[in-house]
Short mmCIF file of C-alpha atoms in Angstrom, two decimals:
data_model
loop_
_atom_site.label_atom_id
_atom_site.label_comp_id
_atom_site.label_asym_id
_atom_site.label_seq_id
_atom_site.Cartn_x
_atom_site.Cartn_y
_atom_site.Cartn_z
CA MET S 28 -154.26 -9.52 75.41
CA ALA S 29 -158.22 -11.17 74.51
CA MET S 30 -159.97 -8.41 76.26
CA LEU S 31 -157.84 -5.31 75.97
CA LEU S 32 -159.17 -6.68 72.51
CA ARG S 33 -163.08 -6.77 73.67
CA LYS S 34 -162.30 -3.32 75.66
CA VAL S 35 -161.21 -2.01 71.74
CA TRP S 36 -164.25 -3.32 70.03
CA GLU S 37 -166.80 -2.61 72.62
CA SER S 38 -164.63 1.35 71.80
CA VAL S 39 -165.70 1.23 68.78
CA SER S 40 -168.23 -0.51 67.94
CA THR S 41 -171.07 2.06 67.86
CA ARG S 42 -169.18 4.08 65.67
CA SER S 43 -168.49 1.07 63.37
CA THR S 44 -171.72 0.05 62.73
CA SER S 45 -173.27 3.12 62.30
CA SER S 46 -170.14 4.27 60.10
CA ASN S 47 -171.83 4.00 56.44
CA SER S 48 -171.92 1.84 53.35
CA THR S 49 -168.79 4.64 51.52
CA SER S 50 -166.78 3.99 54.21
CA THR S 51 -167.00 0.32 54.55
CA VAL S 52 -166.16 -0.24 50.90
CA ASN S 53 -163.50 2.32 51.16
CA SER S 54 -161.78 0.07 53.27
CA MET S 55 -162.90 -2.96 51.60
CA ASP S 56 -161.34 -1.28 48.26
CA ARG S 57 -158.05 -1.11 51.17
CA PHE S 58 -158.28 -4.91 51.91
CA ASP S 59 -159.88 -6.77 49.89
CA GLN S 60 -157.35 -9.97 50.01
CA MET S 61 -157.57 -9.48 53.65
CA MET S 62 -161.32 -9.53 53.68
CA MET S 63 -161.43 -13.09 52.40
CA TYR S 64 -159.62 -14.73 54.99
CA VAL S 65 -161.74 -12.63 57.34
CA GLN S 66 -165.03 -14.05 56.01
CA THR S 67 -163.87 -17.33 56.22
CA ALA S 68 -162.68 -16.50 59.98
CA SER S 69 -164.10 -18.27 62.43
CA THR S 70 -163.12 -16.67 65.22
CA GLY S 71 -166.64 -15.09 66.37
CA GLU S 72 -167.59 -11.74 67.62
CA PHE S 73 -163.78 -10.50 66.44
CA ASP S 74 -165.77 -10.97 62.88
CA ARG S 75 -167.31 -7.81 62.88
CA ILE S 76 -164.70 -5.72 63.69
CA PRO S 77 -163.49 -3.30 60.20
CA LEU S 78 -160.16 -4.47 59.49
CA ASP S 79 -158.55 -1.14 58.93
CA ILE S 80 -159.78 -1.05 63.24
CA PHE S 81 -158.26 -4.12 63.56
CA ILE S 82 -155.38 -2.93 62.69
CA GLN S 83 -155.48 -0.34 64.75
CA ILE S 84 -156.75 -2.66 67.84
CA LEU S 85 -152.19 -4.34 66.74
CA LYS S 86 -150.86 -1.06 66.38
CA ILE S 87 -152.55 -0.48 69.47
CA LEU S 88 -150.78 -4.64 70.83
CA GLY S 89 -147.55 -3.89 69.58
CA PRO S 90 -144.54 -6.34 67.65
CA LYS S 91 -144.57 -9.33 70.76
CA GLU S 92 -148.58 -9.63 70.85
CA SER S 93 -150.05 -8.93 66.93
CA ALA S 94 -146.51 -11.15 66.39
CA LYS S 95 -148.89 -14.08 69.45
CA LEU S 96 -151.96 -12.96 67.48
CA SER S 97 -151.32 -14.96 64.09
CA SER S 98 -151.44 -18.01 66.10
CA VAL S 99 -154.72 -17.78 66.67
CA CYS S 100 -156.25 -18.45 63.26
CA LYS S 101 -154.73 -18.08 59.65
CA SER S 102 -156.96 -14.97 58.54
CA TRP S 103 -155.22 -13.46 61.99
CA LYS S 104 -151.58 -15.05 60.86
CA PHE S 105 -152.19 -13.72 57.40
CA ILE S 106 -153.24 -10.32 58.75
CA VAL S 107 -151.02 -9.69 61.34
CA SER S 108 -148.14 -10.04 58.37
CA ASP S 109 -148.91 -7.75 56.40
CA ASN S 110 -146.18 -5.33 55.58
CA ARG S 111 -147.59 -2.37 56.39
CA LEU S 112 -147.99 -2.81 59.76
CA TRP S 113 -144.15 -4.32 60.81
CA ILE S 114 -142.69 -1.67 58.43
CA TYR S 115 -145.73 0.75 60.81
CA PHE S 116 -143.44 -1.16 64.05
CA LEU S 117 -140.14 -0.36 61.68
CA GLN S 118 -141.01 3.74 61.42
CA ASN S 119 -141.15 3.95 65.12
CA GLN S 120 -138.21 2.14 66.08
CA HIS S 121 -134.91 4.97 66.60
CA GLU S 122 -133.56 4.22 63.10
CA PRO S 123 -134.90 6.22 60.21
CA TRP S 124 -136.96 4.24 58.69
CA ASP S 125 -135.92 4.91 55.33
CA SER S 126 -132.32 4.50 56.47
CA THR S 127 -133.81 0.77 57.60
CA PHE S 128 -135.38 -0.02 54.05
CA PHE S 129 -132.68 0.69 52.28
CA ALA S 130 -130.04 -1.58 54.79
CA GLU S 131 -132.04 -3.71 54.42
CA THR S 132 -133.35 -4.51 50.80
CA HIS S 133 -129.22 -3.39 50.03
CA LEU S 134 -126.70 -4.46 52.19
CA ARG S 135 -128.85 -7.54 53.58
CA SER S 136 -126.77 -9.72 51.45
CA GLY S 137 -123.87 -9.08 52.72
CA PRO S 138 -121.32 -7.08 50.38
CA LEU S 139 -119.38 -6.80 47.04
CA ARG S 140 -122.79 -7.62 45.60
CA THR S 141 -124.36 -7.19 42.10
CA PHE S 142 -127.99 -5.89 43.03
CA PRO S 143 -131.17 -6.33 41.39
CA ASN S 144 -132.57 -2.93 40.42
CA SER S 145 -136.12 -4.06 41.83
CA VAL S 146 -136.81 -4.42 45.17
CA PRO S 147 -136.31 -7.89 46.31
CA GLU S 148 -139.21 -9.37 48.34
CA LEU S 149 -138.58 -9.39 51.32
CA SER S 150 -141.26 -9.66 55.19
CA PHE S 151 -140.87 -6.94 57.17
CA MET S 152 -142.56 -8.81 60.23
CA SER S 153 -139.31 -11.90 59.61
CA ILE S 154 -137.15 -9.30 60.03
CA TYR S 155 -138.29 -7.39 62.25
CA GLY S 156 -138.49 -10.34 64.47
CA GLN S 157 -134.38 -10.97 62.92
CA ARG S 158 -133.34 -7.11 64.16
CA ALA S 159 -134.49 -7.97 67.82
CA GLN S 160 -132.09 -10.22 68.36
CA VAL S 161 -128.83 -9.11 65.99
CA PRO S 162 -126.71 -8.71 68.57
CA GLY S 163 -125.76 -5.21 67.86
CA ALA S 164 -121.61 -4.12 67.64
CA ILE S 165 -118.61 -3.10 68.59
CA ILE S 166 -117.83 -0.07 65.53
CA ILE S 167 -114.53 1.53 65.56
CA ASP S 168 -114.10 4.49 62.51
CA GLY S 169 -110.65 5.03 62.67
CA GLY S 170 -110.46 8.49 60.26
CA SER S 171 -106.43 10.33 59.30
CA GLY S 172 -107.79 13.40 61.95
CA TYR S 173 -110.68 11.81 65.33
CA CYS S 174 -111.45 8.55 66.07
CA LYS S 175 -115.73 7.78 66.95
CA PHE S 176 -116.00 4.38 68.65
CA GLY S 177 -119.08 3.26 69.75
CA TRP S 178 -122.33 0.46 70.04
CA SER S 179 -124.47 -0.18 66.52
CA LYS S 180 -127.40 -0.49 69.24
CA TYR S 181 -126.94 3.49 69.78
CA SER S 182 -127.70 6.74 68.13
CA ALA S 183 -124.82 8.33 67.82
CA PRO S 184 -120.77 7.11 68.77
CA SER S 185 -120.08 7.67 72.37
CA GLY S 186 -115.86 8.47 72.76
CA ARG S 187 -113.76 10.51 70.63
CA SER S 188 -110.04 9.84 70.44
CA ALA S 189 -106.89 11.17 68.83
CA THR S 190 -105.82 10.95 64.97
CA PHE S 191 -105.69 6.73 64.63
CA LEU S 192 -101.70 7.75 63.62
CA GLU S 193 -101.23 8.55 67.43
CA PHE S 194 -102.37 5.15 69.03
CA GLY S 195 -98.70 3.50 69.02
CA ASN S 196 -95.43 4.12 68.49
CA ILE S 197 -95.73 5.09 64.33
CA GLU S 198 -92.11 3.22 64.36
CA SER S 199 -92.90 0.01 65.66
CA PRO S 200 -94.74 -2.93 64.38
CA MET S 201 -98.39 -2.44 62.05
CA TYR S 202 -99.61 -5.43 64.01
CA SER S 203 -98.01 -3.81 66.83
CA ARG S 204 -99.65 0.00 66.24
CA LEU S 205 -102.84 -2.42 65.41
CA ARG S 206 -103.48 -4.78 68.17
CA HIS S 207 -102.32 -0.88 70.85
CA PHE S 208 -105.01 0.25 68.24
CA PHE S 209 -107.27 -1.26 69.30
CA SER S 210 -106.70 -2.08 73.22
CA THR S 211 -106.40 1.05 73.91
CA ILE S 212 -110.85 1.71 71.94
CA TYR S 213 -111.33 -1.71 74.36
CA THR S 214 -110.06 -0.35 77.71
CA ARG S 215 -111.76 2.88 76.63
CA MET S 216 -115.02 1.49 76.47
CA GLN S 217 -115.27 -0.84 79.29
CA VAL S 218 -116.17 -3.41 77.20
CA LYS S 219 -114.32 -7.47 77.28
CA THR S 220 -112.95 -7.85 73.80
CA SER S 221 -114.97 -11.97 73.22
CA THR S 222 -118.56 -10.44 73.83
CA GLN S 223 -119.68 -8.77 70.64
CA PRO S 224 -118.58 -8.78 66.88
CA ILE S 225 -116.84 -5.51 65.37
CA ILE S 226 -116.98 -3.24 62.38
CA VAL S 227 -114.19 -0.70 61.30
CA SER S 228 -113.99 0.84 58.57
CA ILE S 229 -110.48 0.64 57.21
CA PRO S 230 -107.90 3.32 56.31
CA ILE S 231 -108.10 4.79 52.75
CA CYS S 232 -104.84 4.43 51.36
CA HIS S 233 -102.98 2.65 48.76
CA TYR S 234 -105.11 3.29 46.12
CA ASP S 235 -103.64 2.16 42.83
CA ASP S 236 -104.49 -0.34 40.76
CA THR S 237 -100.57 -2.06 41.36
CA GLU S 238 -99.54 -4.57 43.04
CA SER S 239 -97.55 -2.86 45.17
CA ASP S 240 -101.09 -1.23 45.91
CA LYS S 241 -102.90 -5.10 46.07
CA ALA S 242 -100.51 -6.64 47.84
CA ALA S 243 -100.04 -3.79 49.88
CA ARG S 244 -104.63 -3.28 51.09
CA THR S 245 -104.11 -7.34 51.97
CA GLN S 246 -101.74 -7.01 53.76
CA LEU S 247 -103.35 -4.51 56.21
CA LYS S 248 -107.60 -6.01 56.18
CA ASP S 249 -105.48 -9.07 57.36
CA ALA S 250 -103.45 -7.12 60.12
CA ILE S 251 -106.74 -6.00 61.14
CA HIS S 252 -107.98 -9.65 61.28
CA SER S 253 -104.43 -11.27 62.81
CA ALA S 254 -104.99 -8.38 65.25
CA LEU S 255 -108.47 -8.51 66.70
CA PHE S 256 -108.67 -12.14 65.90
CA ASP S 257 -105.37 -12.60 69.02
CA MET S 258 -107.86 -10.02 70.85
CA ASN S 259 -110.68 -12.54 70.71
CA VAL S 260 -113.31 -10.82 69.50
CA PRO S 261 -115.66 -13.62 67.18
CA ALA S 262 -116.26 -11.76 64.44
CA VAL S 263 -114.86 -9.23 62.29
CA CYS S 264 -116.30 -6.73 59.15
CA ALA S 265 -113.49 -4.93 57.89
CA VAL S 266 -114.76 -2.34 55.15
CA ASN S 267 -113.13 1.34 53.53
CA GLN S 268 -114.65 4.10 54.56
CA ALA S 269 -114.87 5.35 51.88
CA VAL S 270 -118.79 2.73 51.75
CA LEU S 271 -119.02 3.67 55.55
CA ALA S 272 -119.89 7.04 53.61
CA LEU S 273 -122.02 5.94 50.85
CA PHE S 274 -123.82 3.52 52.59
CA ALA S 275 -124.65 5.85 55.48
CA ALA S 276 -125.71 8.20 52.16
CA ARG S 277 -127.71 4.79 51.37
CA LYS S 278 -126.69 4.50 48.10
CA VAL S 279 -124.43 1.69 46.89
CA SER S 280 -123.08 3.70 44.04
CA GLY S 281 -121.21 6.59 43.59
CA ILE S 282 -118.07 9.01 43.93
CA VAL S 283 -117.08 9.92 47.67
CA VAL S 284 -115.19 12.68 47.68
CA ASN S 285 -113.72 12.37 52.01
CA ILE S 286 -111.67 15.32 52.85
CA GLY S 287 -108.74 13.99 55.80
CA PHE S 288 -106.82 15.31 57.53
CA ASN S 289 -103.69 15.31 55.25
CA GLN S 290 -105.64 15.32 52.02
CA THR S 291 -108.94 14.86 50.41
CA SER S 292 -109.32 11.51 48.31
CA ILE S 293 -111.82 11.17 44.84
CA VAL S 294 -113.23 7.54 45.72
CA PRO S 295 -115.30 5.70 42.37
CA ILE S 296 -118.04 3.59 44.56
CA LEU S 297 -119.58 0.62 42.49
CA TYR S 298 -121.67 -1.57 44.03
CA GLY S 299 -120.09 -1.45 47.34
CA LYS S 300 -116.70 -1.82 46.29
CA VAL S 301 -113.99 0.22 45.64
CA MET S 302 -112.92 0.46 41.84
CA HIS S 303 -108.64 1.04 42.61
CA GLN S 304 -109.37 0.13 37.88
CA VAL S 305 -110.77 2.88 37.42
CA GLY S 306 -108.22 5.48 39.90
CA VAL S 307 -108.60 7.69 43.02
CA GLU S 308 -108.05 11.30 42.51
CA VAL S 309 -105.59 12.82 45.84
CA VAL S 310 -106.05 16.47 45.82
CA GLY S 311 -102.74 16.71 48.33
CA ILE S 312 -104.75 19.39 50.67
CA GLY S 313 -106.08 18.77 53.48
CA ALA S 314 -108.72 19.18 57.00
CA PHE S 315 -104.90 20.30 58.28
CA LYS S 316 -104.54 22.22 55.51
CA LEU S 317 -107.27 24.25 55.21
CA THR S 318 -106.95 25.00 59.72
CA GLY S 319 -102.88 26.04 59.20
CA PHE S 320 -103.89 28.66 56.01
CA LEU S 321 -107.05 30.61 58.99
CA LYS S 322 -104.11 30.75 61.16
CA GLU S 323 -102.14 32.30 58.65
CA GLN S 324 -104.14 34.51 57.31
CA MET S 325 -105.23 35.42 61.25
CA GLN S 326 -101.40 36.31 62.27
CA GLN S 327 -101.04 38.57 58.79
CA LYS S 328 -104.31 40.05 60.82
CA ASN S 329 -102.66 40.40 64.22
CA ILE S 330 -106.09 38.09 65.67
CA TYR S 331 -104.46 36.83 68.81
CA PHE S 332 -105.10 32.57 69.28
CA GLY S 333 -104.00 30.85 72.30
CA SER S 334 -104.15 27.52 70.98
CA LEU S 335 -104.51 25.75 66.71
CA TYR S 336 -107.57 24.72 68.86
CA THR S 337 -108.63 27.88 68.39
CA VAL S 338 -107.87 28.24 64.72
CA ARG S 339 -109.82 24.88 64.27
CA THR S 340 -113.12 26.03 66.51
CA LEU S 341 -113.30 29.22 64.14
CA LYS S 342 -113.45 26.82 61.21
CA GLU S 343 -116.36 25.12 62.33
CA ASN S 344 -118.25 28.08 63.03
CA LEU S 345 -117.98 30.90 60.71
CA CYS S 346 -116.07 29.53 57.23
CA TYR S 347 -118.10 28.86 54.22
CA VAL S 348 -117.63 28.20 51.00
CA ALA S 349 -118.72 31.07 48.74
CA LEU S 350 -121.06 30.04 44.98
CA ASP S 351 -119.27 33.36 44.09
CA TYR S 352 -116.27 33.43 45.55
CA GLU S 353 -115.38 36.95 43.30
CA ALA S 354 -119.04 38.61 44.23
CA GLU S 355 -118.16 37.82 47.69
CA LEU S 356 -115.23 39.68 47.88
CA SER S 357 -117.48 42.64 47.56
CA LYS S 358 -119.43 41.13 49.58
CA ASP S 359 -119.24 42.64 53.65
CA THR S 360 -118.55 39.40 55.33
CA SER S 361 -117.89 40.43 58.77
CA ALA S 362 -119.51 37.98 61.49
CA SER S 363 -117.79 36.84 65.41
CA PHE S 364 -117.95 34.38 67.46
CA GLN S 365 -117.71 33.37 71.55
CA ILE S 366 -114.87 31.04 72.83
CA ALA S 367 -114.79 30.40 76.79
CA SER S 368 -111.59 31.47 77.33
CA GLU S 369 -110.75 32.87 74.93
CA GLY S 370 -113.07 35.52 73.94
CA CYS S 371 -114.40 37.15 70.94
CA PHE S 372 -113.04 36.44 67.48
CA THR S 373 -114.46 37.89 63.80
CA LEU S 374 -113.81 37.40 60.45
CA SER S 375 -114.39 38.04 57.04
CA GLU S 376 -113.16 37.22 53.91
CA GLU S 377 -110.55 34.85 55.38
CA ARG S 378 -114.43 33.36 56.43
CA PHE S 379 -114.46 32.24 52.78
CA LYS S 380 -110.94 32.45 51.90
CA THR S 381 -110.61 29.31 54.20
CA GLY S 382 -112.06 27.04 52.03
CA GLU S 383 -111.73 28.62 48.81
CA ILE S 384 -108.46 26.64 49.28
CA LEU S 385 -109.74 23.66 47.82
CA PHE S 386 -110.84 25.02 44.63
CA GLN S 387 -107.66 26.67 44.54
CA PRO S 388 -104.74 25.65 45.63
CA HIS S 389 -102.40 28.28 44.07
CA ILE S 390 -103.90 31.43 46.72
CA ALA S 391 -102.56 29.35 49.77
CA GLY S 392 -99.17 28.85 47.58
CA VAL S 393 -99.74 25.20 47.19
CA ARG S 394 -99.83 23.93 43.34
CA ALA S 395 -101.73 21.10 43.69
CA MET S 396 -104.96 20.38 41.29
CA GLY S 397 -108.00 22.05 42.37
CA LEU S 398 -110.64 19.30 44.20
CA GLN S 399 -113.77 20.34 40.58
CA ASN S 400 -111.13 19.62 38.44
CA ALA S 401 -110.04 15.99 40.70
CA VAL S 402 -113.69 15.01 40.54
CA ALA S 403 -114.33 15.82 36.53
CA LEU S 404 -111.69 13.91 36.26
CA CYS S 405 -112.41 10.39 37.80
CA MET S 406 -115.97 11.27 36.43
CA GLU S 407 -114.37 10.60 32.87
CA HIS S 408 -112.21 7.28 33.86
CA CYS S 409 -115.37 6.28 35.50
CA GLN S 410 -117.50 6.78 31.94
CA ASP S 411 -114.23 5.91 30.30
CA ALA S 412 -114.21 2.54 31.50
CA GLU S 413 -117.97 1.26 30.64
CA LEU S 414 -118.25 -0.63 33.64
CA MET S 415 -122.32 -0.49 33.86
CA VAL S 416 -124.33 -0.23 31.06
CA ASP S 417 -126.28 3.46 32.97
CA ASP S 418 -123.85 5.66 33.63
CA SER S 419 -125.72 7.73 36.38
CA TRP S 420 -124.16 4.99 39.00
CA TYR S 421 -121.26 7.57 39.55
CA LYS S 422 -122.92 10.89 39.18
CA THR S 423 -123.98 11.83 42.93
CA VAL S 424 -121.56 13.06 45.20
CA VAL S 425 -120.69 12.44 48.15
CA LEU S 426 -119.10 14.15 50.70
CA ALA S 427 -117.25 13.13 53.62
CA GLY S 428 -115.26 14.07 56.48
CA GLY S 429 -115.45 17.04 59.19
CA SER S 430 -114.01 20.18 57.30
CA ALA S 431 -116.53 18.52 53.43
CA CYS S 432 -119.33 19.74 56.52
CA LEU S 433 -118.11 24.21 55.21
CA PRO S 434 -121.78 24.53 54.09
CA GLY S 435 -121.95 25.64 50.49
CA LEU S 436 -119.11 22.93 50.25
CA ALA S 437 -122.03 20.55 47.60
CA GLU S 438 -123.62 23.40 46.09
CA ARG S 439 -119.71 25.17 45.60
CA LEU S 440 -118.75 21.48 43.35
CA GLU S 441 -122.03 20.28 41.28
CA LYS S 442 -121.70 24.49 39.86
CA GLU S 443 -118.14 23.57 39.51
CA VAL S 444 -117.79 20.36 38.06
CA CYS S 445 -121.57 20.60 36.04
CA GLY S 446 -119.14 23.34 34.55
CA LEU S 447 -115.50 21.66 33.56
CA LEU S 448 -117.82 18.68 31.97
CA PRO S 449 -119.97 18.63 28.61
CA PRO S 450 -123.42 18.39 28.92
CA CYS S 451 -123.82 14.75 27.59
CA MET S 452 -122.08 14.29 31.40
CA ASN S 453 -123.06 16.78 33.55
CA ASN S 454 -127.15 16.21 33.33
CA GLY S 455 -127.55 14.54 36.32
CA ILE S 456 -124.65 15.35 38.44
CA ARG S 457 -125.77 15.87 42.07
CA VAL S 458 -123.49 16.93 44.99
CA LEU S 459 -124.51 15.29 48.26
CA PRO S 460 -123.32 17.49 51.99
CA PRO S 461 -122.23 14.51 55.06
CA PRO S 462 -125.65 13.09 55.40
CA TYR S 463 -124.35 12.79 59.39
CA GLY S 464 -121.96 15.34 59.18
CA VAL S 465 -118.43 14.21 60.82
CA ASP S 466 -119.70 10.88 61.73
CA SER S 467 -121.20 9.47 58.09
CA ALA S 468 -118.85 6.69 58.12
CA TRP S 469 -119.64 5.49 62.16
CA TYR S 470 -123.44 5.31 59.81
CA GLY S 471 -123.03 3.83 57.26
CA ALA S 472 -121.45 0.49 60.05
CA LYS S 473 -123.83 1.03 62.23
CA LEU S 474 -126.14 0.64 59.15
CA ILE S 475 -124.99 -2.56 59.09
CA GLY S 476 -124.68 -3.50 61.85
CA ASN S 477 -128.30 -3.50 62.93
CA LEU S 478 -128.93 -5.76 59.85
CA SER S 479 -131.26 -8.05 60.35
CA SER S 480 -128.24 -11.01 58.93
CA PHE S 481 -125.66 -9.32 61.21
CA PRO S 482 -122.86 -10.77 62.11
CA THR S 483 -123.56 -13.90 59.07
CA SER S 484 -123.60 -11.68 56.21
CA TRP S 485 -121.57 -9.94 56.26
CA CYS S 486 -118.33 -11.01 59.12
CA VAL S 487 -115.16 -12.96 59.25
CA MET S 488 -115.59 -15.79 61.86
CA LYS S 489 -111.97 -16.06 63.94
CA LYS S 490 -111.36 -20.02 62.33
CA GLN S 491 -112.58 -18.80 58.94
CA PHE S 492 -109.61 -16.58 59.28
CA ARG S 493 -106.92 -18.53 60.56
CA HIS S 494 -108.29 -21.83 57.51
CA ARG S 495 -107.97 -18.71 55.19
CA SER S 496 -104.69 -17.85 56.91
CA ARG S 497 -102.98 -21.47 57.07
CA ARG S 498 -104.69 -22.38 52.70
CA LYS S 499 -101.93 -19.31 51.98
CA PHE S 500 -99.00 -19.89 54.28
CA MET S 501 -99.09 -23.57 52.47
CA TRP S 502 -99.33 -22.03 49.04
#
């Protein structure tokens, strides 16, 4: 290591001695505190290395060797521990830096915390070391349509399966279905249950703030924990699916519009907690209805297709949401898509009529509230609840679910909601498309699984759960 430092120093010494005084002054301006330490150092020839060059050397050496240099002397320890250096190392990892920064500053302390307005003081050198030692986690996002599973250390889910409800006999008890579901996933991943913590997304269900719905939510969460702990999983983190989708967008508060398989849920979330007391709005149109409506339109035009899978593929590749529906009707919107073994399909107005039923359900013969009305109603309830002095927490809307990826949906929804609300409320409203497409909730879980404080800050351990269960039984 010393030889490498000397070689690098020799290659830059000529340049550093011939540099003008202006560059030297600029260097001192950037590292005033560090220079105080360097001037009192006693490291021989290394004292002559300009600080900006020294930082470059550390970047070349990498995190492991740089950490070792902190033991040379106090001045080097001060320089090596500089947050800017370790932010550079974190930026060169697989995770996007903005996601890493969000996770470590907002999620590190665990769930359901009220976060301060200012960013806490953090040592990114310590965070880097802790993240390197995190065991990672198995992530299972059991969506209403498709289940995504994989390792938190991987860049994307490693597998997908059919809907959550297709695992096990629907008539069997919840515990049995969950046990069968998790066993199936572990078998497909070919991993032992006892090796890794697990992060599970909790389906968006039992919406109301009634005692019966509260009990149902608790029962579901307890059943998830019981099934997994009985399979010898060491630690379990169960988080609401909408909350995970919000985390993926690097937000802790906002409204998540989740277009599920059978229905669409509008979920208000404050500091990572679903505000059931405000109210979760539900619209009776989901991905299945969108696909079914496109199928009906194709049948009316005598367009032959082999299966519903073909229709869904066309929906995903050709359909979009028009910013102005009436204006779109007068345009030529024909487009084609080739499907292997099926041939080429051409759609025209079906492309934007399919997504339009989210805003005008009556087009498909559905008696339901339009999506824009449900979101506006949710915002009005958020304002009336007066949970925060600052009402901006609910003005960020994050879309989630496969059908939420339809091009133009975010822009149209923002336009419609702003048009429904009074000027005093519609200022600052933003609608964000799914940050990671159909896998947004999975990526939200990935942020948790790679935290420097994971699993202790987020997971329930088997011993904790058993102790809590015994106390409930005694009472």
